[in-house]
Short mmCIF file of C-alpha atoms in Angstrom, two decimals:
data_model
loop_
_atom_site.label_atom_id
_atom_site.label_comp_id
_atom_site.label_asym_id
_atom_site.label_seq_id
_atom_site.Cartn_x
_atom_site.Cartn_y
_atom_site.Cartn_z
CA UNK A 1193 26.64 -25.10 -1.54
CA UNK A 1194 28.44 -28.05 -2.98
CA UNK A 1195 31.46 -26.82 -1.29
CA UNK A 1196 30.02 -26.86 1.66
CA UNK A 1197 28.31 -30.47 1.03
CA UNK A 1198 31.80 -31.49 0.37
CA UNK A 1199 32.97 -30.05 3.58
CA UNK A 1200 30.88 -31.75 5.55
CA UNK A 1201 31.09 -34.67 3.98
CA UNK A 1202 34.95 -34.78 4.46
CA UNK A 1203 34.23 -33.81 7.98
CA UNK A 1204 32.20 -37.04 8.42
CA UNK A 1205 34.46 -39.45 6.08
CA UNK A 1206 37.02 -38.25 8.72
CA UNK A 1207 35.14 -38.68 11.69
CA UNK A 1208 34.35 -42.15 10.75
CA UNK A 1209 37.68 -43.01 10.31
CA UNK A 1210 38.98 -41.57 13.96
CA UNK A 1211 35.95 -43.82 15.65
CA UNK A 1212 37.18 -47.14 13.85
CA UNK A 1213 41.19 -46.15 14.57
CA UNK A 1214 39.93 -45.83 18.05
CA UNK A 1215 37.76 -48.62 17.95
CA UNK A 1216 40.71 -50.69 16.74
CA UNK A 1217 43.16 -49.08 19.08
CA UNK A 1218 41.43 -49.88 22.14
CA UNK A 1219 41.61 -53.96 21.67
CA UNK A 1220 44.89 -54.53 22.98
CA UNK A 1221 44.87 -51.93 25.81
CA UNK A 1222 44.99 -52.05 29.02
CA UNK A 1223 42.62 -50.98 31.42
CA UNK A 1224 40.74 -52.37 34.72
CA UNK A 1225 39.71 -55.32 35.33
CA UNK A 1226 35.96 -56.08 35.24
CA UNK A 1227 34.36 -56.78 38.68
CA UNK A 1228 35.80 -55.32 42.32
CA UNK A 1229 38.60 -57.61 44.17
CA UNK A 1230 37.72 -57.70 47.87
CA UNK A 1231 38.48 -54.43 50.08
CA UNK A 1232 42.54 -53.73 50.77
CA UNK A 1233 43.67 -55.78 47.81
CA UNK A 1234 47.12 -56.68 47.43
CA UNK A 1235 46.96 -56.59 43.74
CA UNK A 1236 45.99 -54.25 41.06
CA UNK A 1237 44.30 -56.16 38.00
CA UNK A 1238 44.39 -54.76 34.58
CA UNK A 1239 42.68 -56.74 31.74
CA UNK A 1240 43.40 -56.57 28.07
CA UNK A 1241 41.56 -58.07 25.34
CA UNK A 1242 44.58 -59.60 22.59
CA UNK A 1243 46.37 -62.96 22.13
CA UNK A 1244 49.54 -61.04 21.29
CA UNK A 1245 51.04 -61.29 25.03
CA UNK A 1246 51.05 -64.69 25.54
CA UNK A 1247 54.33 -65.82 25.96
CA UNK A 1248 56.28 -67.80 22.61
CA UNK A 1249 57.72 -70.26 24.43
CA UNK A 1250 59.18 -72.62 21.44
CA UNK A 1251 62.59 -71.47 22.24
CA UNK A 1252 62.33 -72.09 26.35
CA UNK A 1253 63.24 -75.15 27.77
CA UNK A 1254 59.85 -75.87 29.60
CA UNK A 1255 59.35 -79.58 31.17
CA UNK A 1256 56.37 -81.27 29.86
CA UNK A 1257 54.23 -83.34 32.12
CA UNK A 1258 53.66 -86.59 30.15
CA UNK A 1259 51.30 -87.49 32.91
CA UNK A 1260 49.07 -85.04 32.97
CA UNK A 1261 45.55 -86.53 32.43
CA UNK A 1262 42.25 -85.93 33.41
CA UNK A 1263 41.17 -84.05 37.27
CA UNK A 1264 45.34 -84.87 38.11
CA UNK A 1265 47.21 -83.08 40.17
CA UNK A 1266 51.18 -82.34 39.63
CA UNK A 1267 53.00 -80.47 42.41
CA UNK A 1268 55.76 -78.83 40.79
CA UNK A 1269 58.99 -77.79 42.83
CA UNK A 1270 60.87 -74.98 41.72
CA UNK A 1271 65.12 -75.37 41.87
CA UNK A 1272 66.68 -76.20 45.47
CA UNK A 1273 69.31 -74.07 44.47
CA UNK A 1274 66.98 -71.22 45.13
CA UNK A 1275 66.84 -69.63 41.52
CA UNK A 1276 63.26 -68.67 41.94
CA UNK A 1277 60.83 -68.68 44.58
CA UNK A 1278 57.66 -66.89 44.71
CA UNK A 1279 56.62 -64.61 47.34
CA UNK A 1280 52.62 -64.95 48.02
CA UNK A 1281 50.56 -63.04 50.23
CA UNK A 1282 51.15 -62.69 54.28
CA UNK A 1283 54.72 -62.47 53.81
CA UNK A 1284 54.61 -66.39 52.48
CA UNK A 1285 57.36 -67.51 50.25
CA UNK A 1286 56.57 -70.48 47.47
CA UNK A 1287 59.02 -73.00 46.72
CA UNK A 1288 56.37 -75.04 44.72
CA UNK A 1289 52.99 -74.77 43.86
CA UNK A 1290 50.40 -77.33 42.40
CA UNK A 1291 49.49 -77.58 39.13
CA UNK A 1292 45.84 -79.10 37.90
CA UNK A 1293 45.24 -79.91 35.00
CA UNK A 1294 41.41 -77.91 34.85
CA UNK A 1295 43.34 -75.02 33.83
CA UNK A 1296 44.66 -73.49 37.40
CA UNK A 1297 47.45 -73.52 40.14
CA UNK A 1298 47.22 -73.77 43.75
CA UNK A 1299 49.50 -72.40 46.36
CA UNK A 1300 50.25 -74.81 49.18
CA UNK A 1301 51.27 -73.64 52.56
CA UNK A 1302 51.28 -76.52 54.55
CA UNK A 1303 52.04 -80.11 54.25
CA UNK A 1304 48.75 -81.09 54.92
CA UNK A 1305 47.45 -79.28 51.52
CA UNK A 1306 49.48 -81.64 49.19
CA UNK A 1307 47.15 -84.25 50.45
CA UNK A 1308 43.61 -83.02 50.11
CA UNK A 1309 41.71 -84.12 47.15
CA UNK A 1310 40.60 -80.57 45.23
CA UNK A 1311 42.02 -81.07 41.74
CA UNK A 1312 38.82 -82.43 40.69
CA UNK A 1313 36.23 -79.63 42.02
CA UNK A 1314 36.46 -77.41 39.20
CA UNK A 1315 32.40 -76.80 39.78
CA UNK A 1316 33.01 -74.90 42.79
CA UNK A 1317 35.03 -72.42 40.72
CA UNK A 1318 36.43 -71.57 44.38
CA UNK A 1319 38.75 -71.91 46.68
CA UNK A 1320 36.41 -72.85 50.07
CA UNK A 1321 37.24 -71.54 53.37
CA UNK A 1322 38.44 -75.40 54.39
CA UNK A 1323 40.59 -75.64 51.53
CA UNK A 1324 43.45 -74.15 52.46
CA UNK A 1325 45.05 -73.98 49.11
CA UNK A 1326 44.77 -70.54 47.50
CA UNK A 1327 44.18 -70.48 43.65
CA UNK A 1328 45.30 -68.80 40.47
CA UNK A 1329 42.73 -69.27 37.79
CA UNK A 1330 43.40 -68.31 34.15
CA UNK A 1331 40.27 -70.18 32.79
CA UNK A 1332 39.37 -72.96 35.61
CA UNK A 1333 36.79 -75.47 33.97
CA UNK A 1334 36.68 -79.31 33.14
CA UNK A 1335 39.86 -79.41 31.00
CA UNK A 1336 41.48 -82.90 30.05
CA UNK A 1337 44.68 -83.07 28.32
CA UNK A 1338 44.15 -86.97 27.54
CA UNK A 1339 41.62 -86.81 25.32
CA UNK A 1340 42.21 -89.30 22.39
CA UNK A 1341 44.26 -88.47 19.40
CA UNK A 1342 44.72 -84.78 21.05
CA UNK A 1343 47.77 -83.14 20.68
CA UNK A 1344 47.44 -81.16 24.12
CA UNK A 1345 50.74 -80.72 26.09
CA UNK A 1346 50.62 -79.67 29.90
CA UNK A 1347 54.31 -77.40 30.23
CA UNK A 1348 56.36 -75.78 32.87
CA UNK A 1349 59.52 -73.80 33.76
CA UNK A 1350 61.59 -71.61 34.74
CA UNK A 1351 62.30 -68.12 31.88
CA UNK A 1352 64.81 -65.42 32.81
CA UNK A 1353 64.66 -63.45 30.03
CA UNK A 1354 65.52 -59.44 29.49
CA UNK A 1355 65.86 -59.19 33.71
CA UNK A 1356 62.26 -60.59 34.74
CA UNK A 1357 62.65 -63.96 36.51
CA UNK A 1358 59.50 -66.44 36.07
CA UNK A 1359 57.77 -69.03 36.16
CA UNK A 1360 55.88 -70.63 33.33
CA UNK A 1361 53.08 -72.70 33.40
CA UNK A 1362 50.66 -73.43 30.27
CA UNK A 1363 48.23 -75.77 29.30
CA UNK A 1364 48.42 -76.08 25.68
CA UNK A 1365 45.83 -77.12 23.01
CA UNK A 1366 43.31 -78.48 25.86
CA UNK A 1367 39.51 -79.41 25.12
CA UNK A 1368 37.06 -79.94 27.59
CA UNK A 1369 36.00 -83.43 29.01
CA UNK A 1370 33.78 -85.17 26.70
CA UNK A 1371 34.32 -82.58 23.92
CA UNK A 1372 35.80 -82.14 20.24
CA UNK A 1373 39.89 -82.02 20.38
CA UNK A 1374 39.59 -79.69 18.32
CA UNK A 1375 37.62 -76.94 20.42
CA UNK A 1376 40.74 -76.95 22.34
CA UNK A 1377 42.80 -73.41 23.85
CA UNK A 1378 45.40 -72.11 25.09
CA UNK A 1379 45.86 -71.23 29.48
CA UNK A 1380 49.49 -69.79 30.77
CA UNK A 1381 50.31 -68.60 33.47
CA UNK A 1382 53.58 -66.34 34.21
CA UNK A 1383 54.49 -66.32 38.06
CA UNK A 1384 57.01 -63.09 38.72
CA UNK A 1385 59.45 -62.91 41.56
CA UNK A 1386 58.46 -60.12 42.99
CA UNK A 1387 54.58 -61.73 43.31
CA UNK A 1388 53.16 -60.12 40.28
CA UNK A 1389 50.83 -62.73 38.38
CA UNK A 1390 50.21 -62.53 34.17
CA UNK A 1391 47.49 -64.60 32.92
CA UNK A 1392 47.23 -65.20 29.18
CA UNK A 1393 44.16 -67.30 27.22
CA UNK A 1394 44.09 -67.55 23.78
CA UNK A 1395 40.77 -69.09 22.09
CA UNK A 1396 38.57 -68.88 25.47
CA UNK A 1397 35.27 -68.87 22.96
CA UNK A 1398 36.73 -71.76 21.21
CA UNK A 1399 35.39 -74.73 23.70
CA UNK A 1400 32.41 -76.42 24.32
CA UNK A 1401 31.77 -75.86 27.61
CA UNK A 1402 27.91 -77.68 28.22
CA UNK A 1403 26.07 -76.31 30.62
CA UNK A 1404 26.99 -78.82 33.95
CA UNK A 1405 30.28 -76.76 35.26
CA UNK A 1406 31.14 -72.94 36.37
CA UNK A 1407 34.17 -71.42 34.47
CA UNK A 1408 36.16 -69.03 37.10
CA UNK A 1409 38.37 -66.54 35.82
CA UNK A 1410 40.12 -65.22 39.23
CA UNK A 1411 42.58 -65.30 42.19
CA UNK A 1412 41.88 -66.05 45.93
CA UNK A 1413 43.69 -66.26 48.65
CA UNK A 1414 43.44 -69.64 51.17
CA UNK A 1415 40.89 -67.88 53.76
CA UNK A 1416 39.56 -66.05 51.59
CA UNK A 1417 40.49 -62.72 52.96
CA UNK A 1418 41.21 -61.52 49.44
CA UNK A 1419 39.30 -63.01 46.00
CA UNK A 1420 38.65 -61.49 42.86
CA UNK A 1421 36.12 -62.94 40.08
CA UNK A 1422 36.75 -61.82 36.79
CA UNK A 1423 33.91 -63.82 35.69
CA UNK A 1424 32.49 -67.21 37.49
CA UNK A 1425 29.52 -68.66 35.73
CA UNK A 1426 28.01 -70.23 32.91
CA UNK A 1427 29.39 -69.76 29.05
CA UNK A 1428 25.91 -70.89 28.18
CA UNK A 1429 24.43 -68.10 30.18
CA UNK A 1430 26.58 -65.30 30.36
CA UNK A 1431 29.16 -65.10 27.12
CA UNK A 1432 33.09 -65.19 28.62
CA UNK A 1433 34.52 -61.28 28.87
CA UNK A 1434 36.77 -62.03 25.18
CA UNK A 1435 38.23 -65.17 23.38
CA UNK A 1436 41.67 -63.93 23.85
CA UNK A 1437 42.42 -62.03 26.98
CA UNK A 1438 45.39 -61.08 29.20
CA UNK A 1439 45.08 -60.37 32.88
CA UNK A 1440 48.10 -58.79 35.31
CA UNK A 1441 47.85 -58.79 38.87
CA UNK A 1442 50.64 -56.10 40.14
CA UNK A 1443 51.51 -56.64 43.47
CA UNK A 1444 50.86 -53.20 45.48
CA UNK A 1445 53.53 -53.95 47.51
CA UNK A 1446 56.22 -55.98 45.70
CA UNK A 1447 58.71 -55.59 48.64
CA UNK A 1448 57.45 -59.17 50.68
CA UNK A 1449 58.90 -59.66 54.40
CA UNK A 1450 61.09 -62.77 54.78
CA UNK A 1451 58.76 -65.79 55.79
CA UNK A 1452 58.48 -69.34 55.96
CA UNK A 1453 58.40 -71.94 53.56
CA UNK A 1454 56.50 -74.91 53.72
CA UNK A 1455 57.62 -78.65 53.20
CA UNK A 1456 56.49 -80.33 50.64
CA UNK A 1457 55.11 -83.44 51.07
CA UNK A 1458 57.60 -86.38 51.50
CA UNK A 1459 59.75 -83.99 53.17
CA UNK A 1460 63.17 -82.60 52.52
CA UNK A 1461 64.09 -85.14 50.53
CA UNK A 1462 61.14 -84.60 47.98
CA UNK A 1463 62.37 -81.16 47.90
CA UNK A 1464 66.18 -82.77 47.45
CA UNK A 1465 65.18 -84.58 44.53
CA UNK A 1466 63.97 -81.20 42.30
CA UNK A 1467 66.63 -80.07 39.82
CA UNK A 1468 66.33 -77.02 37.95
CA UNK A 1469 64.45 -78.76 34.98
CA UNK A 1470 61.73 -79.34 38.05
CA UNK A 1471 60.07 -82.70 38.98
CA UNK A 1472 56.34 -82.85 39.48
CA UNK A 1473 54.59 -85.48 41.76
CA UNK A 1474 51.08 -86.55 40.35
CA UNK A 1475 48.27 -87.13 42.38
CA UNK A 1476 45.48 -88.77 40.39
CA UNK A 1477 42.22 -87.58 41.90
#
């Protein structure tokens, strides 16, 4: 009998332990996203719940944007010389996108976008029909990079390291208007060129995020034809999927059809003026 009682036992010590390897093992793997894209998506999202893919980017030479303050806007062209571009959806071909500084990038297809004031409507969580912008949002909310005495840095570049070309975009360190500096995290963004699109947020449960704005974690396209919430609500009401989180969006199709480019505004000579270090225009909304 107290063989047996020690058989079992064992039996359960090592059941235990499988359950908490596997417990363990699953943080940090992939899997699908939470929450259906709309029908004939051009992506496949996988999420992952682990700080350990966003990018170390100490050793890139990313451009910081000194000006980046609160609800600004900072179009950011990528090199002339044609380095990288990234193909979007409908066989459209970026060669800049806008950056704003509540935590999420817009692609621009026409002229006319550059000029309409959306930086600041991070409480619509959404790209509206009228926009015509679509949006790439790691962690959209009310972030300000000036707050006083923080140590926030808004970055950007270009990283072509072991064969995959991209583009970098982070928001470093960033509280939440009003808030504590120091309830501050992490937002980057990796653009691919072959469309694919890596989000990484380290420290998402670390803000104060009140109760007045939606946080949108998602993609959209300009019309609308394609969107996909990962989460749009409330922290207050409705707890954020993980503090640290990863999200790809895997082109289904990474072969895109040659297509236009649109002007950015001021022309070709805006465009002219980019280097490969990048300018950025800023539009204070």
């Amino acid at each position: 009998v107290t063989t047996a009682a020690a058989a079992v036992a064992m039996a359960v010590a090592v059941l235990v332990l499988m359950i908490a390897v596997t417990a363990v093992a699953v943080r940090g793997m992939r899997g699908p996203c939470p929450n259906a894209g709309t029908a004939a998506a051009p992506f496949e999202c996988q999420w992952e719940d682990t700080a350990a893919a966003f990018v170390d980017t100490s050793a890139m030479s990313l451009a910081t944007i000194t000006s980046a303050k609160d609800d600004t806007a900072h179009t950011l062209l990528f090199p002339v010389d044609g380095t990288f571009q990234f193909p979007w959806l409908n066989g459209y071909v970026a060669n800049h996108v806008r950056l704003c500084t509540n935590g999420y990038l817009q692609i621009l297809q026409t002229p006319h976008d550059d000029n309409k004031r959306q930086c600041g409507g991070y409480s619509a969580g959404r790209s509206a029909p009228d926009d015509q912008a679509s949006v790439l949002a790691p962690l959209q909310f009310d972030w300000n990079p000036d707050i006083e005495n923080s140590t926030a840095v808004v970055q950007h570049g270009f990283a072509d390291s072991g064969g995959a070309r991209r583009w970098i975009v982070q928001w470093l360190r960033v509280a939440a208007y009003g808030t504590n500096k120091n309830r501050h995290v992490d937002i980057q963004i990796e653009l691919f060129d072959n469309g694919d699109v890596h989000y990484h947020v380290r420290r998402a449960t670390n803000a104060q995020y009140g109760s007045q704005s939606n946080v949108r974690i998602g993609i959209s396209n300009r019309d609308l034809s394609y969107k996909h919430n990962i989460y749009f609500g409330k922290p207050n009401n409705v707890a954020l999927p993980a503090a640290d989180y990863s999200v790809y969006y895997t082109r289904v199709a990474n072969t895109v059809a040659p297509a236009t480019t649109a002007a950015v505004a001021g022309g070709t000579a805006a465009a002219a003026a980019a280097t490969t270090t990048v300018a950025a225009t800023t539009t204070t909304m």
